[in-house]
Amino acid sequence: MEQNHVPITEFDMTLIADFFGRLPRQGPGSDDATRLALRHIGSLPDSARIADIGCGTGRQTFTLARSTDAQITAVDILPEFVAKLNEHARQEGIASRVAAVEASMEALPFAPESFDLLWSEGAITHIGFERGMREWSRFLKPGGHIAVSEFTWLTPERPAAVDKYAADNGIAPGTIEENILHMDRAGYLPLAHFVLPASCWKTEYYKPMDDVIETFLDDRGHSPAATLFVERLREEAAFYDRYNDYYGYVFYIGRKR
Ligand code: SAM
């Protein structure tokens, strides 16, 4: 990767929201993975409440809504995503059960012990796995569950290019063992974890980008920023093709003690 590498997260937020808002999901994952994580939790209590933190436009929110009877509060920092999710909920006729609010995961507007399940796909990295596990726990009822997917090292050591890639992108992932230890120390009983298959990246995340890139660039008048942004995403997808033995997304499921 060249020296003046610009991480995806450092592009203008309007541009990020515009591009990712066109996609079915904003991070690697799949409906099957969401449902598998939910199965590890088992049945939820009557009138259960779920918080979906860093919901994006809500792909997993709607899978949770279809798979449970719970009341779901989704949270994201980007107003564009919150608006899209709420509009989708209205269209589906489930707005009384599924609502998104604009808030930071670092200052969640929730009462203590108000949720039976905390959900977060591909987003805990924005607060840090250890801190998120620790700070979000207070919103969970005792015995409640947490399920998060997080970018994770799959091997104890990696080629130098992979470590550099993480550093260039400002991320410091943990290994599966480290993350499970963080969960345990934050007061959860780790129940299960699983690595998301490569299809969650290639088919569900990168492939749909191909369908929107040209229109996105046209709409943005092929601006230098938009062009560089797309270039970065293509590099990222190629990097995943080459090095996916070393990193991936892992779903972690636990129960508050
Ligand atoms: N969960 C969605 C999915 O899997 O499709 C979105 C995942 S996307 C990789 C990460 C999400 O976290 C984005 O929607 C982003 O806007 C949101 N996010 C980033 N920082 C945040 C913060 N401080 N508070 C709340 N949401 C945040």
CSV table of C-alpha atoms and ligand atoms in Angstrom, one decimal:
chain,number,residue,atom,x,y,z
A,1,MET,CA,0.0,0.0,0.0
A,2,GLU,CA,1.4,3.4,-0.9
A,3,GLN,CA,2.7,5.8,1.7
A,4,ASN,CA,0.0,8.5,1.5
A,5,HIS,CA,-2.8,5.9,2.0
A,6,VAL,CA,-6.1,7.5,2.9
A,7,PRO,CA,-8.3,5.1,5.0
A,8,ILE,CA,-11.9,4.8,3.9
A,9,THR,CA,-13.1,6.3,7.2
A,10,GLU,CA,-11.3,9.5,6.4
A,11,PHE,CA,-13.3,10.4,3.4
A,12,ASP,CA,-16.1,13.0,3.7
A,13,MET,CA,-19.0,11.7,5.6
A,14,THR,CA,-21.6,12.8,3.0
A,15,LEU,CA,-19.7,10.8,0.4
A,16,ILE,CA,-19.5,7.7,2.7
A,17,ALA,CA,-23.2,7.9,3.5
A,18,ASP,CA,-24.1,8.4,-0.1
A,19,PHE,CA,-22.1,5.4,-1.3
A,20,PHE,CA,-22.9,2.9,1.5
A,21,GLY,CA,-26.5,4.0,1.6
A,22,ARG,CA,-26.9,2.5,-1.8
A,23,LEU,CA,-25.8,-0.9,-0.6
A,24,PRO,CA,-28.0,-3.6,1.0
A,25,ARG,CA,-25.6,-3.8,3.9
A,26,GLN,CA,-22.7,-1.6,5.1
A,27,GLY,CA,-20.3,-4.4,6.3
A,28,PRO,CA,-19.6,-8.1,5.7
A,29,GLY,CA,-22.4,-10.3,7.0
A,30,SER,CA,-25.5,-12.2,5.8
A,31,ASP,CA,-29.1,-13.0,6.8
A,32,ASP,CA,-28.0,-16.6,7.5
A,33,ALA,CA,-25.2,-15.4,9.8
A,34,THR,CA,-27.6,-13.1,11.7
A,35,ARG,CA,-30.1,-16.0,12.1
A,36,LEU,CA,-27.3,-18.4,13.2
A,37,ALA,CA,-26.1,-15.9,15.9
A,38,LEU,CA,-29.8,-15.6,17.0
A,39,ARG,CA,-30.1,-19.4,17.3
A,40,HIS,CA,-27.2,-19.5,19.7
A,41,ILE,CA,-29.2,-17.2,22.0
A,42,GLY,CA,-32.4,-19.3,21.9
A,43,SER,CA,-35.8,-17.9,22.6
A,44,LEU,CA,-36.2,-14.4,23.9
A,45,PRO,CA,-38.6,-13.5,26.7
A,46,ASP,CA,-42.1,-12.1,25.9
A,47,SER,CA,-42.1,-8.4,25.1
A,48,ALA,CA,-38.3,-8.6,24.6
A,49,ARG,CA,-36.4,-5.4,23.7
A,50,ILE,CA,-33.4,-5.5,21.3
A,51,ALA,CA,-30.9,-2.7,20.7
A,52,ASP,CA,-29.1,-2.8,17.3
A,53,ILE,CA,-26.0,-0.6,17.7
A,54,GLY,CA,-24.3,0.8,14.6
A,55,CYS,CA,-27.3,-0.4,12.5
A,56,GLY,CA,-26.5,1.2,9.2
A,57,THR,CA,-29.5,1.0,6.9
A,58,GLY,CA,-30.7,-2.0,8.9
A,59,ARG,CA,-30.2,-5.2,7.0
A,60,GLN,CA,-29.7,-7.2,10.2
A,61,THR,CA,-32.4,-5.1,12.0
A,62,PHE,CA,-35.0,-6.4,9.6
A,63,THR,CA,-33.7,-9.9,9.8
A,64,LEU,CA,-34.1,-9.7,13.6
A,65,ALA,CA,-37.6,-8.2,13.2
A,66,ARG,CA,-38.6,-11.1,10.9
A,67,SER,CA,-37.1,-13.7,13.3
A,68,THR,CA,-38.5,-12.4,16.6
A,69,ASP,CA,-41.5,-10.6,18.0
A,70,ALA,CA,-39.2,-8.1,19.9
A,71,GLN,CA,-39.3,-4.4,20.0
A,72,ILE,CA,-36.2,-3.2,18.3
A,73,THR,CA,-34.4,0.1,18.8
A,74,ALA,CA,-31.7,0.6,16.2
A,75,VAL,CA,-29.0,3.3,16.6
A,76,ASP,CA,-26.6,4.9,14.2
A,77,ILE,CA,-24.6,8.1,14.1
A,78,LEU,CA,-25.4,8.8,10.4
A,79,PRO,CA,-28.8,10.5,10.0
A,80,GLU,CA,-29.0,9.3,6.4
A,81,PHE,CA,-29.0,5.7,7.5
A,82,VAL,CA,-31.4,6.3,10.4
A,83,ALA,CA,-33.9,7.9,8.0
A,84,LYS,CA,-33.6,5.1,5.5
A,85,LEU,CA,-34.2,2.5,8.2
A,86,ASN,CA,-37.2,4.3,9.5
A,87,GLU,CA,-38.6,4.7,6.0
A,88,HIS,CA,-38.1,1.0,5.3
A,89,ALA,CA,-39.9,0.1,8.6
A,90,ARG,CA,-42.9,2.3,7.6
A,91,GLN,CA,-43.0,0.6,4.2
A,92,GLU,CA,-43.0,-2.8,5.8
A,93,GLY,CA,-45.7,-1.7,8.2
A,94,ILE,CA,-43.6,-2.5,11.3
A,95,ALA,CA,-42.7,1.0,12.4
A,96,SER,CA,-44.5,0.5,15.7
A,97,ARG,CA,-42.0,-2.3,16.5
A,98,VAL,CA,-38.8,-1.2,14.7
A,99,ALA,CA,-37.4,2.3,15.1
A,100,ALA,CA,-34.0,3.9,14.5
A,101,VAL,CA,-32.6,6.8,16.4
A,102,GLU,CA,-29.5,9.0,15.7
A,103,ALA,CA,-27.0,8.6,18.5
A,104,SER,CA,-23.4,7.8,19.2
A,105,MET,CA,-22.6,4.3,20.5
A,106,GLU,CA,-20.3,6.2,23.0
A,107,ALA,CA,-23.3,7.9,24.6
A,108,LEU,CA,-26.3,5.7,24.1
A,109,PRO,CA,-29.6,7.3,25.1
A,110,PHE,CA,-30.9,4.2,27.0
A,111,ALA,CA,-32.0,3.5,30.5
A,112,PRO,CA,-29.9,1.0,32.5
A,113,GLU,CA,-30.9,-2.6,32.2
A,114,SER,CA,-33.5,-1.8,29.6
A,115,PHE,CA,-32.7,-4.5,26.9
A,116,ASP,CA,-32.8,-8.3,26.7
A,117,LEU,CA,-30.5,-8.4,23.7
A,118,LEU,CA,-27.7,-6.1,22.5
A,119,TRP,CA,-26.9,-6.6,18.8
A,120,SER,CA,-24.1,-5.0,16.7
A,121,GLU,CA,-22.8,-6.1,13.3
A,122,GLY,CA,-19.5,-4.7,12.1
A,123,ALA,CA,-19.7,-1.6,14.3
A,124,ILE,CA,-18.2,-2.2,17.8
A,125,THR,CA,-14.8,-1.4,16.3
A,126,HIS,CA,-15.8,2.3,16.3
A,127,ILE,CA,-15.8,2.3,20.1
A,128,GLY,CA,-13.3,-0.6,20.4
A,129,PHE,CA,-14.3,-4.2,21.2
A,130,GLU,CA,-13.1,-4.2,24.9
A,131,ARG,CA,-14.7,-0.8,25.7
A,132,GLY,CA,-17.9,-1.5,23.9
A,133,MET,CA,-18.3,-4.8,25.7
A,134,ARG,CA,-17.7,-3.1,29.0
A,135,GLU,CA,-19.7,0.1,28.5
A,136,TRP,CA,-22.8,-1.3,26.8
A,137,SER,CA,-23.2,-4.0,29.5
A,138,ARG,CA,-25.1,-1.6,31.7
A,139,PHE,CA,-28.0,-1.4,29.2
A,140,LEU,CA,-28.5,-5.1,29.4
A,141,LYS,CA,-30.7,-6.8,31.9
A,142,PRO,CA,-29.0,-9.5,34.0
A,143,GLY,CA,-29.1,-12.7,32.1
A,144,GLY,CA,-29.6,-10.8,28.8
A,145,HIS,CA,-27.5,-11.6,25.7
A,146,ILE,CA,-25.1,-9.8,23.5
A,147,ALA,CA,-24.2,-10.7,19.9
A,148,VAL,CA,-21.6,-8.7,18.0
A,149,SER,CA,-19.6,-9.3,14.8
A,150,GLU,CA,-16.1,-7.8,14.7
A,151,PHE,CA,-13.1,-7.7,12.4
A,152,THR,CA,-10.7,-10.2,14.0
A,153,TRP,CA,-7.3,-11.8,13.4
A,154,LEU,CA,-7.7,-15.4,12.5
A,155,THR,CA,-4.1,-16.4,13.1
A,156,PRO,CA,-1.6,-15.4,15.9
A,157,GLU,CA,0.8,-14.0,13.3
A,158,ARG,CA,0.4,-12.5,9.8
A,159,PRO,CA,2.4,-11.5,6.8
A,160,ALA,CA,3.9,-8.0,7.3
A,161,ALA,CA,1.6,-6.6,4.5
A,162,VAL,CA,-1.5,-7.6,6.6
A,163,ASP,CA,-0.2,-5.9,9.8
A,164,LYS,CA,0.6,-2.8,7.7
A,165,TYR,CA,-2.8,-2.8,6.1
A,166,ALA,CA,-4.4,-2.7,9.6
A,167,ALA,CA,-2.1,0.0,10.8
A,168,ASP,CA,-2.7,2.1,7.6
A,169,ASN,CA,-6.4,1.8,8.2
A,170,GLY,CA,-6.1,2.7,11.9
A,171,ILE,CA,-7.4,-0.5,13.2
A,172,ALA,CA,-6.0,-2.7,15.9
A,173,PRO,CA,-7.9,-6.0,15.8
A,174,GLY,CA,-7.7,-8.7,18.4
A,175,THR,CA,-7.6,-12.5,17.9
A,176,ILE,CA,-10.6,-14.7,18.8
A,177,GLU,CA,-9.0,-15.7,22.1
A,178,GLU,CA,-8.3,-12.1,23.1
A,179,ASN,CA,-11.9,-11.0,22.3
A,180,ILE,CA,-13.4,-13.9,24.2
A,181,LEU,CA,-11.2,-12.9,27.2
A,182,HIS,CA,-12.5,-9.3,26.9
A,183,MET,CA,-16.1,-10.6,26.9
A,184,ASP,CA,-15.4,-12.7,29.9
A,185,ARG,CA,-13.7,-9.8,31.8
A,186,ALA,CA,-16.6,-7.5,30.9
A,187,GLY,CA,-19.0,-9.8,32.8
A,188,TYR,CA,-20.4,-12.0,30.0
A,189,LEU,CA,-20.4,-15.8,29.8
A,190,PRO,CA,-19.1,-16.4,26.3
A,191,LEU,CA,-21.6,-18.8,24.7
A,192,ALA,CA,-20.4,-19.2,21.1
A,193,HIS,CA,-18.5,-17.7,18.3
A,194,PHE,CA,-18.2,-18.4,14.6
A,195,VAL,CA,-16.2,-17.0,11.7
A,196,LEU,CA,-18.3,-15.5,8.9
A,197,PRO,CA,-17.7,-17.4,5.7
A,198,ALA,CA,-16.0,-15.6,2.7
A,199,SER,CA,-19.4,-15.3,1.0
A,200,CYS,CA,-20.4,-12.8,3.7
A,201,TRP,CA,-17.6,-10.5,2.3
A,202,LYS,CA,-17.5,-11.4,-1.4
A,203,THR,CA,-21.2,-12.1,-2.3
A,204,GLU,CA,-23.0,-10.0,0.3
A,205,TYR,CA,-20.7,-7.0,0.7
A,206,TYR,CA,-18.2,-6.4,-2.2
A,207,LYS,CA,-20.3,-7.8,-5.1
A,208,PRO,CA,-23.3,-5.4,-4.6
A,209,MET,CA,-20.7,-2.5,-4.8
A,210,ASP,CA,-20.1,-3.4,-8.4
A,211,ASP,CA,-23.7,-2.7,-9.2
A,212,VAL,CA,-23.7,0.8,-7.7
A,213,ILE,CA,-20.2,2.1,-8.5
A,214,GLU,CA,-20.8,3.5,-12.0
A,215,THR,CA,-24.0,5.4,-10.9
A,216,PHE,CA,-22.3,6.7,-7.8
A,217,LEU,CA,-19.4,8.0,-9.9
A,218,ASP,CA,-21.7,9.6,-12.4
A,219,ASP,CA,-23.8,11.2,-9.7
A,220,ARG,CA,-20.7,12.6,-8.2
A,221,GLY,CA,-19.4,13.9,-11.5
A,222,HIS,CA,-16.4,11.5,-11.2
A,223,SER,CA,-14.9,13.9,-8.6
A,224,PRO,CA,-11.3,13.1,-7.5
A,225,ALA,CA,-12.6,12.2,-4.0
A,226,ALA,CA,-15.3,9.8,-5.3
A,227,THR,CA,-12.8,8.2,-7.7
A,228,LEU,CA,-10.2,7.7,-5.0
A,229,PHE,CA,-12.8,6.3,-2.6
A,230,VAL,CA,-13.9,3.7,-5.2
A,231,GLU,CA,-10.2,2.9,-5.9
A,232,ARG,CA,-9.7,2.3,-2.1
A,233,LEU,CA,-12.7,0.0,-1.9
A,234,ARG,CA,-11.5,-2.0,-4.9
A,235,GLU,CA,-8.0,-2.3,-3.3
A,236,GLU,CA,-9.7,-3.5,-0.1
A,237,ALA,CA,-11.7,-6.2,-1.9
A,238,ALA,CA,-8.6,-7.4,-3.7
A,239,PHE,CA,-6.7,-7.4,-0.4
A,240,TYR,CA,-9.4,-9.6,1.2
A,241,ASP,CA,-9.2,-12.0,-1.8
A,242,ARG,CA,-5.5,-12.4,-1.2
A,243,TYR,CA,-5.3,-12.5,2.6
A,244,ASN,CA,-8.5,-13.8,4.0
A,245,ASP,CA,-6.8,-16.7,5.7
A,246,TYR,CA,-5.5,-14.1,8.2
A,247,TYR,CA,-8.5,-11.9,9.0
A,248,GLY,CA,-12.3,-12.0,8.9
A,249,TYR,CA,-15.4,-11.2,10.8
A,250,VAL,CA,-16.2,-13.2,13.9
A,251,PHE,CA,-19.6,-13.3,15.6
A,252,TYR,CA,-19.3,-13.4,19.4
A,253,ILE,CA,-22.3,-14.4,21.5
A,254,GLY,CA,-22.5,-14.1,25.3
A,255,ARG,CA,-24.8,-13.9,28.3
A,256,LYS,CA,-24.5,-11.2,31.0
A,257,ARG,CA,-23.8,-12.9,34.3
B,1,SAM,N1,-24.6,-3.0,11.0
B,1,SAM,C1,-24.6,-2.5,9.7
B,1,SAM,C2,-24.3,-3.7,8.7
B,1,SAM,O1,-23.7,-4.6,9.1
B,1,SAM,O2,-24.7,-3.5,7.6
B,1,SAM,C3,-23.6,-1.4,9.5
B,1,SAM,C4,-22.2,-1.7,9.7
B,1,SAM,S1,-21.1,-0.5,9.2
B,1,SAM,C5,-19.6,-1.4,9.0
B,1,SAM,C6,-20.7,0.4,10.8
B,1,SAM,C7,-21.9,1.3,11.2
B,1,SAM,O3,-21.5,2.0,12.4
B,1,SAM,C8,-22.1,2.5,10.2
B,1,SAM,O4,-23.5,2.5,9.9
B,1,SAM,C9,-21.7,3.7,10.9
B,1,SAM,O5,-22.5,4.9,10.6
B,1,SAM,C10,-21.9,3.3,12.4
B,1,SAM,N2,-21.1,4.1,13.3
B,1,SAM,C11,-19.8,4.5,13.2
B,1,SAM,N3,-19.5,5.2,14.3
B,1,SAM,C12,-20.5,5.2,15.1
B,1,SAM,C13,-20.8,5.8,16.4
B,1,SAM,N4,-19.8,6.4,17.1
B,1,SAM,N5,-22.0,5.6,17.0
B,1,SAM,C14,-23.0,5.0,16.3
B,1,SAM,N6,-22.8,4.4,15.1
B,1,SAM,C15,-21.6,4.5,14.5
